[in-house]
Coordinates of C-alpha atoms in Angstrom, one line a residue:
Chain A
M1 CA 241.8 109.5 -92.6
A2 CA 240.8 112.7 -91.8
T3 CA 237.5 113.3 -92.0
A4 CA 236.3 116.8 -93.2
Q5 CA 235.2 117.7 -89.8
E6 CA 238.4 117.4 -88.8
Q7 CA 239.8 119.1 -92.0
M8 CA 238.0 122.6 -91.0
A9 CA 238.6 122.7 -87.8
P10 CA 241.8 125.3 -87.9
A11 CA 239.6 128.0 -89.8
A12 CA 236.7 127.3 -88.2
A13 CA 237.7 127.4 -84.7
A14 CA 239.7 130.9 -84.9
P15 CA 236.8 132.8 -85.1
L16 CA 234.6 131.0 -82.9
A17 CA 236.9 131.0 -80.5
R18 CA 236.0 134.4 -79.1
M19 CA 232.7 133.3 -79.3
G20 CA 232.6 131.3 -76.0
A21 CA 232.9 127.6 -75.6
V22 CA 229.1 126.2 -76.5
A23 CA 229.7 127.8 -79.7
T24 CA 233.0 126.3 -80.9
A25 CA 232.2 123.1 -79.5
S26 CA 232.9 120.7 -82.5
G27 CA 236.1 122.9 -83.7
E28 CA 237.2 122.5 -80.0
R29 CA 236.6 118.6 -79.7
G30 CA 238.3 117.7 -83.2
R31 CA 241.5 119.9 -82.1
A32 CA 240.5 118.1 -78.9
W33 CA 240.7 114.6 -80.3
R34 CA 243.8 115.5 -82.5
R35 CA 245.7 116.9 -79.1
F36 CA 244.4 113.4 -77.4
K37 CA 246.1 111.3 -80.1
R38 CA 249.5 112.7 -80.5
Y39 CA 250.2 110.9 -76.8
R40 CA 250.0 107.2 -77.6
P41 CA 249.5 105.8 -74.2
G42 CA 246.2 107.4 -73.8
L43 CA 245.3 105.9 -76.9
I44 CA 246.2 102.4 -75.4
G45 CA 244.4 103.1 -72.3
L46 CA 241.4 104.2 -74.2
A47 CA 241.8 101.1 -76.3
F48 CA 241.7 98.5 -73.6
I49 CA 239.0 100.0 -71.2
G50 CA 237.1 100.0 -75.2
L51 CA 237.8 96.0 -74.8
L52 CA 236.4 96.3 -71.2
V53 CA 233.7 97.4 -72.0
L54 CA 232.8 95.1 -74.7
V55 CA 233.4 92.3 -72.6
A56 CA 231.3 93.5 -69.9
T57 CA 228.5 93.8 -72.2
L58 CA 229.3 90.6 -73.9
A59 CA 229.8 88.7 -70.5
P60 CA 227.5 85.8 -71.7
L61 CA 229.0 85.6 -74.6
V62 CA 232.1 86.3 -74.3
A63 CA 232.7 83.6 -71.1
P64 CA 233.9 79.7 -71.3
H65 CA 231.9 78.7 -68.5
S66 CA 229.9 79.7 -65.9
P67 CA 231.3 82.5 -62.6
T68 CA 229.3 80.7 -60.0
Q69 CA 228.9 77.7 -60.6
A70 CA 231.1 75.5 -58.5
Q71 CA 232.8 72.0 -59.4
S72 CA 234.1 70.7 -56.3
R73 CA 235.9 67.8 -58.9
L74 CA 238.0 71.1 -60.1
R75 CA 238.8 72.7 -56.9
G76 CA 242.1 75.1 -56.6
D77 CA 243.1 73.0 -59.8
A78 CA 245.6 75.3 -61.7
P79 CA 245.7 76.9 -65.1
S80 CA 245.1 74.1 -68.0
A81 CA 244.0 74.9 -71.8
E82 CA 239.9 74.0 -70.5
F83 CA 240.2 76.5 -67.7
L84 CA 242.5 78.9 -68.7
L85 CA 243.7 81.0 -65.4
G86 CA 242.6 77.9 -63.5
N87 CA 239.5 76.9 -60.7
D88 CA 239.3 78.5 -57.6
S89 CA 238.9 77.2 -53.9
I90 CA 235.7 75.7 -54.5
G91 CA 236.2 74.7 -58.9
R92 CA 234.1 78.1 -60.2
D93 CA 236.5 79.4 -63.2
V94 CA 238.1 81.9 -62.8
L95 CA 238.9 83.5 -66.1
S96 CA 234.7 83.3 -66.0
R97 CA 234.7 85.2 -62.8
L98 CA 237.2 87.6 -64.0
I99 CA 234.7 88.6 -67.3
F100 CA 231.9 89.4 -65.2
G101 CA 233.2 90.9 -62.9
T102 CA 234.3 93.8 -64.9
R103 CA 230.5 94.9 -64.7
I104 CA 230.7 95.6 -61.4
A105 CA 234.0 97.3 -61.3
L106 CA 233.0 99.4 -64.2
L107 CA 229.8 100.0 -62.8
V108 CA 231.2 101.0 -59.6
G109 CA 234.1 103.3 -61.5
V110 CA 231.1 105.3 -63.5
G111 CA 228.2 105.0 -61.0
A112 CA 230.4 106.9 -58.3
T113 CA 232.4 109.4 -60.2
A114 CA 229.1 110.6 -61.8
I115 CA 227.6 111.2 -58.5
A116 CA 230.4 112.5 -56.9
A117 CA 231.9 114.7 -60.1
T118 CA 227.5 116.2 -59.8
I119 CA 227.8 116.7 -56.3
G120 CA 231.4 118.2 -56.8
V121 CA 230.2 120.6 -59.3
V122 CA 227.1 121.6 -57.7
I123 CA 229.0 122.6 -54.2
G124 CA 231.7 124.3 -56.1
A125 CA 229.9 126.5 -58.4
T126 CA 227.8 127.1 -55.4
A127 CA 230.9 128.0 -53.6
G128 CA 233.1 129.9 -56.2
Y129 CA 230.0 131.6 -57.6
F130 CA 228.3 133.3 -54.4
G131 CA 231.9 134.0 -52.6
G132 CA 232.0 135.2 -49.4
R133 CA 230.3 133.7 -46.2
V134 CA 228.4 130.7 -48.8
D135 CA 231.7 129.7 -49.4
A136 CA 233.2 129.7 -46.2
V137 CA 230.9 127.5 -45.4
L138 CA 231.2 124.8 -48.3
S139 CA 234.8 125.3 -48.4
R140 CA 235.5 124.0 -44.6
I141 CA 232.8 121.1 -45.2
V142 CA 234.9 120.1 -48.2
D143 CA 238.0 120.5 -45.4
A144 CA 236.3 118.5 -43.6
L145 CA 236.1 115.6 -45.8
M146 CA 239.4 115.5 -47.3
A147 CA 240.5 115.4 -43.6
F148 CA 238.9 111.8 -43.3
P149 CA 241.6 109.1 -45.3
T150 CA 238.9 107.9 -47.1
L151 CA 239.3 104.2 -47.0
A152 CA 239.0 104.8 -43.3
L153 CA 235.5 106.7 -43.7
L154 CA 234.4 104.3 -46.3
I155 CA 234.5 101.2 -44.1
T156 CA 233.1 102.7 -41.8
L157 CA 230.0 104.0 -44.0
A158 CA 229.9 100.2 -45.9
A159 CA 229.9 99.1 -41.8
V160 CA 226.8 100.7 -41.2
L161 CA 225.1 101.0 -43.8
G162 CA 225.3 96.9 -44.5
P163 CA 227.6 96.4 -47.6
S164 CA 226.2 95.7 -51.2
L165 CA 226.3 96.6 -54.8
P166 CA 224.3 99.5 -54.4
T167 CA 226.0 100.6 -51.1
V168 CA 229.4 100.7 -52.6
V169 CA 228.4 102.8 -55.4
L170 CA 227.2 105.9 -53.4
V171 CA 229.1 105.8 -50.4
I172 CA 232.0 106.0 -52.7
G173 CA 229.8 108.1 -54.6
T174 CA 229.1 111.1 -51.8
T175 CA 233.2 110.5 -50.5
V176 CA 235.2 111.1 -53.2
W177 CA 233.7 114.6 -54.6
A178 CA 236.3 116.9 -52.6
A179 CA 238.4 116.9 -55.3
Y180 CA 235.6 118.4 -57.9
A181 CA 234.3 120.7 -55.2
R182 CA 238.2 121.9 -55.0
V183 CA 238.3 122.4 -59.2
V184 CA 235.3 123.5 -60.0
R185 CA 235.1 126.6 -57.6
A186 CA 239.1 127.9 -57.8
D187 CA 238.0 128.2 -61.9
V188 CA 234.1 129.8 -61.3
L189 CA 236.3 132.1 -58.9
S190 CA 238.0 133.9 -61.7
L191 CA 235.1 133.4 -64.6
R192 CA 233.0 135.2 -62.3
Q193 CA 235.0 138.0 -63.2
R194 CA 235.1 137.7 -66.4
D195 CA 233.5 140.1 -69.1
Y196 CA 231.5 137.8 -71.1
V197 CA 229.4 137.3 -67.4
L198 CA 228.5 140.4 -66.9
A199 CA 227.3 141.1 -70.1
A200 CA 224.8 138.0 -69.3
R201 CA 223.6 140.1 -65.8
A202 CA 223.6 143.3 -68.1
I203 CA 220.9 141.7 -70.2
G204 CA 219.2 140.2 -67.5
A205 CA 220.2 136.7 -67.1
G206 CA 219.3 135.3 -63.7
D207 CA 222.5 133.3 -61.6
G208 CA 220.9 130.0 -62.5
R209 CA 221.6 131.1 -66.4
I210 CA 224.4 132.0 -66.0
I211 CA 226.6 128.8 -64.6
A212 CA 224.7 126.9 -66.4
R213 CA 225.3 128.4 -69.5
H214 CA 228.4 130.8 -69.4
V215 CA 230.5 129.2 -66.4
L216 CA 230.5 125.9 -66.1
P217 CA 230.8 125.1 -69.9
N218 CA 234.4 126.6 -69.0
V219 CA 234.9 123.7 -66.3
L220 CA 233.7 121.5 -68.3
G221 CA 237.7 119.9 -69.7
P222 CA 239.5 120.1 -66.3
I223 CA 235.9 118.1 -64.8
I224 CA 236.6 115.2 -67.4
V225 CA 239.9 115.6 -66.7
L226 CA 239.6 114.5 -63.3
A227 CA 237.2 112.1 -63.4
S228 CA 238.8 110.4 -66.2
L229 CA 241.4 110.0 -63.2
A230 CA 239.4 108.8 -60.1
V231 CA 237.9 106.0 -62.4
G232 CA 241.1 104.2 -61.7
N233 CA 241.2 105.0 -57.6
I234 CA 238.0 104.8 -57.5
I235 CA 238.2 100.8 -58.8
I236 CA 241.3 100.3 -56.4
L237 CA 238.8 101.4 -54.1
E238 CA 236.6 99.3 -54.7
S239 CA 238.3 95.9 -54.9
A240 CA 240.3 97.3 -51.4
L241 CA 236.1 97.5 -49.3
S242 CA 235.6 93.9 -51.1
F243 CA 238.5 92.9 -50.6
L244 CA 237.7 93.7 -47.0
G245 CA 234.9 91.6 -47.2
L246 CA 233.0 95.2 -47.1
G247 CA 232.2 95.6 -50.4
V248 CA 229.9 93.1 -53.3
Q249 CA 229.3 91.0 -51.4
P250 CA 229.9 86.9 -52.7
P251 CA 229.2 85.1 -55.1
A252 CA 229.7 88.4 -57.0
P253 CA 232.6 87.9 -58.8
S254 CA 233.7 91.0 -57.8
W255 CA 237.5 91.6 -58.8
G256 CA 238.2 92.6 -55.0
G257 CA 236.5 89.7 -53.8
M258 CA 238.3 87.5 -55.9
L259 CA 241.7 88.6 -54.3
A260 CA 239.9 87.6 -51.3
D261 CA 239.6 84.6 -51.9
G262 CA 243.3 84.5 -52.9
R263 CA 244.6 85.7 -49.9
A264 CA 242.4 82.8 -47.9
Y265 CA 244.2 79.9 -50.1
I266 CA 247.3 81.8 -50.5
R267 CA 249.1 78.6 -49.3
N268 CA 247.2 75.8 -51.9
Y269 CA 246.4 77.7 -54.5
P270 CA 248.6 80.9 -54.8
H271 CA 247.3 81.1 -58.2
M272 CA 244.1 82.4 -57.5
A273 CA 245.9 86.0 -56.2
I274 CA 247.6 86.6 -59.6
A275 CA 245.0 87.4 -62.5
P276 CA 242.5 89.7 -60.4
G277 CA 245.5 92.0 -59.5
V278 CA 246.5 91.6 -62.9
L279 CA 243.5 93.1 -64.4
I280 CA 242.7 95.3 -61.5
S281 CA 246.5 97.2 -62.2
L282 CA 245.4 96.8 -66.2
T283 CA 242.7 98.5 -65.4
V284 CA 244.0 101.6 -63.0
L285 CA 246.5 102.0 -65.7
A286 CA 244.7 102.7 -68.8
F287 CA 242.1 105.1 -66.7
N288 CA 245.1 107.1 -66.0
L289 CA 246.7 106.8 -69.4
L290 CA 243.9 107.7 -70.6
G291 CA 243.3 110.7 -68.1
D292 CA 247.5 111.5 -68.7
G293 CA 245.8 112.2 -72.2
L294 CA 243.0 114.0 -71.9
R295 CA 245.0 116.6 -69.7
D296 CA 246.8 117.1 -72.1
A297 CA 244.2 117.2 -75.0
L298 CA 241.4 119.3 -72.7
D299 CA 243.3 121.2 -70.5
P300 CA 246.7 122.5 -71.6
R301 CA 247.6 124.9 -68.4
Q302 CA 247.7 121.5 -66.2
R303 CA 250.0 120.0 -68.4
E304 CA 253.1 119.0 -66.7
Chain B
M1 CA 252.5 135.8 -40.1
L2 CA 251.1 135.5 -36.6
R3 CA 247.8 136.7 -37.7
Y4 CA 248.1 133.5 -40.5
V5 CA 248.9 131.1 -38.1
L6 CA 245.7 131.9 -35.8
L7 CA 243.4 132.1 -38.9
R8 CA 245.1 128.6 -40.1
L9 CA 244.5 127.9 -36.2
L10 CA 241.2 129.0 -36.2
Q11 CA 240.1 127.2 -39.8
G12 CA 241.7 123.6 -38.3
L13 CA 239.0 123.7 -35.4
V14 CA 236.2 124.6 -37.4
V15 CA 237.3 121.5 -39.4
V16 CA 237.6 119.3 -36.4
F17 CA 234.5 120.1 -35.2
I18 CA 232.8 119.5 -38.3
V19 CA 234.4 116.1 -39.1
S20 CA 233.1 115.9 -35.0
V21 CA 229.7 115.9 -36.0
A22 CA 229.9 113.8 -39.1
T23 CA 231.8 110.9 -36.9
F24 CA 229.3 111.7 -34.6
G25 CA 226.2 111.5 -37.0
I26 CA 227.3 108.2 -39.1
M27 CA 227.5 106.6 -36.2
Q28 CA 223.6 107.2 -35.9
L29 CA 222.8 105.4 -38.7
A30 CA 224.3 102.3 -37.5
P31 CA 221.4 100.0 -36.9
G32 CA 220.6 99.7 -32.9
S33 CA 220.3 101.4 -29.7
P34 CA 223.7 103.1 -29.0
V35 CA 223.5 101.1 -25.8
D36 CA 222.9 97.9 -27.3
I37 CA 226.4 98.9 -29.6
M38 CA 228.1 100.3 -26.4
V39 CA 226.6 96.8 -24.8
G40 CA 227.3 95.0 -28.0
E41 CA 226.5 90.6 -27.0
A42 CA 228.4 91.2 -23.4
Q43 CA 225.9 90.3 -20.2
V44 CA 225.2 93.6 -17.9
T45 CA 222.7 94.8 -14.9
D46 CA 219.9 96.8 -15.6
A47 CA 222.4 99.1 -13.7
Q48 CA 224.9 98.6 -15.7
I49 CA 222.6 100.0 -18.5
E50 CA 221.2 103.2 -16.6
A51 CA 225.0 104.3 -16.0
I52 CA 226.0 104.1 -19.6
K53 CA 222.5 105.6 -20.3
R54 CA 223.6 108.5 -17.9
K55 CA 227.3 108.8 -18.9
W56 CA 227.1 109.3 -22.8
G57 CA 223.4 111.0 -21.9
L58 CA 221.7 108.9 -24.0
D59 CA 217.9 109.6 -22.3
R60 CA 218.5 113.2 -23.9
P61 CA 217.8 114.5 -27.5
V62 CA 220.2 114.1 -29.8
H63 CA 222.1 117.3 -30.3
E64 CA 222.8 116.9 -26.2
Q65 CA 223.9 113.2 -26.6
Y66 CA 226.4 115.3 -29.3
L67 CA 227.6 117.9 -26.3
T68 CA 228.0 114.6 -24.0
W69 CA 230.4 112.8 -26.1
L70 CA 232.0 115.5 -27.2
G71 CA 232.7 116.5 -23.8
N72 CA 234.0 113.1 -23.6
V73 CA 235.7 112.4 -26.3
V74 CA 238.0 116.5 -24.9
R75 CA 238.9 114.6 -21.7
L76 CA 240.1 111.9 -24.4
D77 CA 237.8 109.3 -22.9
F78 CA 236.2 107.2 -25.7
G79 CA 233.9 104.8 -24.0
Q80 CA 234.8 101.2 -23.4
S81 CA 235.5 98.3 -25.8
V82 CA 232.8 96.4 -26.0
I83 CA 234.8 93.1 -27.4
R84 CA 237.3 94.0 -24.7
T85 CA 234.9 94.9 -22.1
G86 CA 235.4 96.8 -19.7
V87 CA 239.3 98.2 -21.1
P88 CA 239.1 101.5 -22.0
V89 CA 239.5 102.6 -25.7
G90 CA 241.8 104.6 -25.3
E91 CA 244.1 102.3 -23.6
M92 CA 243.4 100.2 -26.7
L93 CA 244.5 102.9 -29.1
L94 CA 248.1 103.8 -27.0
E95 CA 248.6 100.5 -27.3
A96 CA 248.1 99.4 -31.3
A97 CA 249.8 103.6 -31.7
P98 CA 253.4 102.8 -31.6
M99 CA 253.5 99.7 -34.5
T100 CA 251.7 102.0 -37.3
I101 CA 254.0 104.9 -36.2
R102 CA 257.2 103.0 -36.5
L103 CA 255.7 101.4 -39.7
N104 CA 254.4 103.7 -41.7
L105 CA 257.8 106.4 -40.6
L106 CA 260.0 103.3 -41.3
A107 CA 258.4 102.9 -44.4
L108 CA 258.5 107.0 -45.5
A109 CA 262.1 107.2 -44.7
I110 CA 262.6 104.3 -47.0
A111 CA 260.5 106.4 -49.9
A112 CA 261.9 110.0 -49.4
A113 CA 265.6 108.2 -50.0
V114 CA 264.8 106.4 -52.9
A115 CA 262.7 108.7 -54.6
I116 CA 263.5 112.1 -53.8
P117 CA 267.4 111.3 -55.3
L118 CA 265.3 109.0 -58.4
G119 CA 263.2 111.6 -59.3
I120 CA 265.9 114.7 -58.9
A121 CA 268.3 112.5 -61.0
A122 CA 265.3 112.0 -63.7
A123 CA 264.4 115.6 -63.7
V124 CA 268.0 116.6 -64.5
R125 CA 268.7 114.3 -67.2
R126 CA 265.7 114.4 -68.8
Y127 CA 264.7 111.4 -71.9
S128 CA 267.1 109.9 -70.7
L129 CA 266.7 105.9 -70.0
L130 CA 266.5 106.4 -66.1
D131 CA 264.0 109.4 -66.5
Y132 CA 261.6 106.4 -68.5
F133 CA 262.7 104.1 -66.2
S134 CA 261.4 105.7 -62.9
M135 CA 258.6 107.8 -64.4
L136 CA 257.4 103.9 -65.6
T137 CA 257.8 102.3 -62.3
A138 CA 256.1 105.6 -60.9
T139 CA 253.6 104.8 -63.3
L140 CA 252.8 101.3 -62.0
G141 CA 253.0 102.2 -58.5
V142 CA 249.8 103.9 -58.2
A143 CA 247.8 102.0 -60.3
L144 CA 249.0 98.3 -58.7
P145 CA 246.7 97.9 -55.3
N146 CA 249.6 97.4 -52.5
Y147 CA 246.7 95.2 -51.3
W148 CA 247.7 93.1 -54.3
V149 CA 251.6 93.7 -54.4
G150 CA 251.2 92.9 -50.3
L151 CA 250.2 89.1 -51.2
M152 CA 252.1 88.8 -54.3
L153 CA 255.2 89.4 -52.1
I154 CA 253.8 86.7 -49.6
I155 CA 254.2 84.3 -52.7
L156 CA 257.3 84.9 -53.8
F157 CA 259.3 85.9 -50.5
S158 CA 257.3 83.8 -48.2
L159 CA 256.1 81.1 -49.5
V160 CA 258.3 80.4 -52.8
L161 CA 261.9 81.6 -51.4
G162 CA 260.8 81.2 -47.2
W163 CA 263.0 83.7 -46.3
L164 CA 260.3 85.7 -44.6
P165 CA 257.1 85.6 -42.5
P166 CA 253.7 86.1 -44.6
Y167 CA 252.8 88.3 -40.9
G168 CA 253.2 88.9 -38.0
A169 CA 256.1 91.4 -36.1
E170 CA 258.3 89.3 -34.7
G171 CA 262.0 90.7 -35.0
W172 CA 263.5 92.6 -38.0
R173 CA 262.1 89.9 -40.5
G174 CA 258.4 90.7 -39.7
Y175 CA 259.1 94.6 -41.1
V176 CA 260.5 93.7 -44.3
L177 CA 257.4 92.9 -46.0
P178 CA 254.8 95.4 -45.5
V179 CA 257.2 98.7 -45.0
A180 CA 258.1 97.3 -48.4
V181 CA 254.7 97.3 -49.7
L182 CA 253.9 101.1 -48.1
A183 CA 257.2 102.2 -49.3
F184 CA 256.2 101.6 -52.7
G185 CA 253.4 103.4 -52.8
E186 CA 254.9 106.5 -51.6
M187 CA 257.8 106.0 -53.1
A188 CA 255.6 106.5 -56.7
V189 CA 254.3 109.6 -55.4
L190 CA 256.9 111.2 -54.5
A191 CA 259.6 110.2 -57.8
R192 CA 257.0 112.3 -59.7
M193 CA 256.6 115.2 -56.8
A194 CA 260.7 115.6 -56.3
R195 CA 260.7 115.1 -60.7
G196 CA 257.9 117.8 -61.3
A197 CA 260.1 120.3 -59.1
T198 CA 263.0 120.0 -60.1
A199 CA 261.8 120.2 -63.3
E200 CA 260.4 124.1 -62.6
V201 CA 263.5 124.8 -60.8
L202 CA 265.4 124.0 -63.8
G203 CA 263.8 126.2 -66.2
Q204 CA 263.7 129.3 -63.2
E205 CA 266.3 132.1 -64.4
F206 CA 268.9 132.1 -62.0
V207 CA 269.5 128.2 -63.0
T208 CA 270.4 129.9 -66.3
V209 CA 272.8 132.9 -64.5
A210 CA 274.3 130.5 -62.2
R211 CA 274.9 128.2 -65.7
A212 CA 276.4 131.5 -66.9
K213 CA 278.8 132.5 -64.9
G214 CA 280.2 129.0 -65.2
L215 CA 279.5 126.9 -62.8
R216 CA 279.6 123.2 -63.8
E217 CA 276.8 121.9 -63.8
G218 CA 277.1 119.5 -61.4
R219 CA 277.3 122.6 -58.6
V220 CA 274.6 124.4 -60.2
V221 CA 272.1 120.9 -59.7
S222 CA 273.1 120.1 -55.7
R223 CA 274.0 124.2 -55.1
H224 CA 270.4 125.7 -56.4
V225 CA 268.8 123.0 -57.8
V226 CA 267.9 120.6 -55.6
R227 CA 267.7 123.2 -52.1
N228 CA 265.1 125.0 -53.8
A229 CA 263.3 121.7 -55.5
L230 CA 263.4 119.2 -52.0
L231 CA 261.9 122.2 -49.9
P232 CA 257.7 121.8 -51.2
V233 CA 258.8 118.2 -52.4
V234 CA 259.4 117.8 -47.9
T235 CA 256.7 120.3 -46.5
L236 CA 254.1 118.3 -49.2
L237 CA 254.7 115.2 -47.5
G238 CA 252.3 116.7 -44.6
Y239 CA 249.2 116.7 -47.0
R240 CA 250.1 113.2 -47.8
L241 CA 248.7 111.5 -44.7
A242 CA 245.4 111.0 -45.4
F243 CA 246.3 108.5 -48.3
V244 CA 249.0 106.9 -46.0
L245 CA 247.0 106.6 -43.2
S246 CA 244.6 104.9 -45.5
G247 CA 247.2 102.7 -46.7
T248 CA 248.8 101.2 -43.5
I249 CA 244.8 100.2 -42.8
V250 CA 245.2 97.8 -45.9
V251 CA 248.6 97.1 -44.9
E252 CA 248.3 95.8 -41.8
T253 CA 245.4 93.7 -41.9
I254 CA 247.2 91.8 -44.4
F255 CA 250.4 91.2 -42.2
A256 CA 248.1 91.4 -38.9
W257 CA 250.4 93.7 -38.1
P258 CA 248.7 94.8 -34.9
G259 CA 248.5 98.5 -35.3
I260 CA 245.9 101.4 -35.6
G261 CA 244.6 100.1 -38.9
R262 CA 244.1 96.6 -38.0
L263 CA 242.6 97.7 -34.4
F264 CA 240.2 99.8 -36.9
I265 CA 239.5 96.5 -39.4
D266 CA 238.9 94.2 -36.3
S267 CA 236.8 96.8 -34.5
V268 CA 234.6 97.2 -37.9
Y269 CA 234.2 93.8 -38.4
R270 CA 233.1 92.8 -34.9
L271 CA 231.0 95.9 -34.6
D272 CA 232.8 97.3 -31.1
Y273 CA 231.8 100.7 -33.1
Q274 CA 233.2 102.9 -29.9
V275 CA 236.5 101.7 -31.2
V276 CA 235.9 102.0 -35.0
Q277 CA 234.2 105.6 -33.6
A278 CA 237.2 106.8 -32.2
I279 CA 240.3 105.9 -34.4
V280 CA 238.2 107.7 -37.7
L281 CA 238.4 110.6 -35.0
L282 CA 242.0 110.2 -34.5
L283 CA 243.0 109.3 -37.8
S284 CA 241.3 112.6 -39.3
T285 CA 242.0 115.3 -36.8
I286 CA 245.8 113.9 -37.6
V287 CA 245.3 114.7 -40.5
V288 CA 244.0 118.2 -40.0
L289 CA 246.6 119.1 -37.8
G290 CA 249.6 117.6 -40.9
N291 CA 247.6 119.9 -43.1
I292 CA 248.2 123.1 -40.7
L293 CA 251.5 122.2 -40.0
T294 CA 252.3 121.8 -43.4
D295 CA 250.4 125.2 -44.3
L296 CA 252.8 127.2 -41.5
A297 CA 255.9 125.2 -43.1
Y298 CA 255.0 126.7 -46.4
A299 CA 254.0 130.1 -45.6
Y300 CA 257.3 129.9 -43.4
I301 CA 259.6 129.0 -46.4
D302 CA 257.5 131.0 -49.0
P303 CA 256.1 134.6 -47.9
R304 CA 254.3 134.6 -51.0
I305 CA 252.0 132.0 -49.3
R306 CA 250.9 134.2 -46.4
V307 CA 249.2 137.3 -48.4
S308 CA 246.9 135.1 -50.6

């Protein structure tokens, strides 16, 4: 079903393309969507993420049982018709915990990505636009951040600040922005030399306006691609932290925390360790496929 | 070249300096006074507390404390462990390091030996079944969390089949599972890089020339393509250090491997901040050194880098 907007896109986009990204936003978007649709794995990823969002939103309606209520007579039961994925070591329904766990995973994945992208764009744009000493100082800070093995830094910060859901979002968000800063800096470095930036300056636009209106819209594509690829990675980091007991605290149903329980009872109830890992893997895979598709659609230069 | 080497070393030094400030700063965020943290729950006399304060300059302002700490660290004195009272942190690191190095080198060697030929073959036979299979495996390898792969291997090989121990570093059997988990994660990345690098070289004009002068395809690949594709892949291994070290923390924890990663986690759990601080600084410094060496190796191989 081709929409009117889509049919117009090729004709409208050509003359508008010369006028900068802001003016062509709708035409560009139509073309990007058509490029994205061609990559089937990307569509599958998008569909799976849509399903996760739906499940997270409707968790209380979708979950067959309580995610936190323990029933000791069901302790460690294998999957059955009533409890499709079995019960955990204190008799809670694994499926319901997984369903409520999507909320934590998406919250951390999207929240931390938003924080990281914001910090990275501000630092990267500042370094790239002003150059010189500002760039030298900021670039060394970015280098220093990238020198830390991410997980070691996260573990230390979580332990020092005390593990909790807000801590996890904040700590991951403030740790993984270096990649955005690098990409934005490199792009801004070349964008600030363009004629239209010079033209904007000639008619008296200030630095802030030039960055916000003329430079940043042009790096939006790479940022969106990076962000979508980062969400999967962040979900792995969050689960790793929770797995090590330094993330979201029990009884909250975090997928990583469920794996930690699975590890503790791996001899007696091995089924506990399987489902959360499958779901983490599928979710990460979905975000990675979405990112690949978006890269093809928005950032043709980086195509493999 | 000398100018470039000096520049990179200087930059590296600045980065290590920032890293040390950040590490020191993070530890200031920890609840409790530094003396409490250093002493932990051990029984100490007032005289001992005074001695600790004097050594680490805790009675002076923060920036002086930092300089004192840096001075001690530069002399490789990381202080003493709180948990294992009286044992110098440096000694604990030296004890654990060989286990981590052995584990990771073995995993990296196996990953490279499998993934690089696979990636090259996938690029040469693009869109073949082999290409499809290796890229599918690589995509999965990136998405599967290593702690979960570890658990699944334990269930299969230790609990169901009973072939391998679920944890510990006893004998060669103890190495199999942790090495497999670490290698699997690295393989995914290496295969992708090798495929990308090979595909790029295949598109170069000298490959067309080699074909045009009548070389057989096998010889074109082995003599002209592989050599040029291998260099960036091998040097890029250096940039993977930060990821490798993150991976080893989790894998050592799952398999109770007595290396740096497990020492780190144990020290975090027991709030042995002296050890935590030392390990974070050590790991980051290793990453910085690795990156500099990689940059230099790259610049040595590809003169275009030096100019920019």
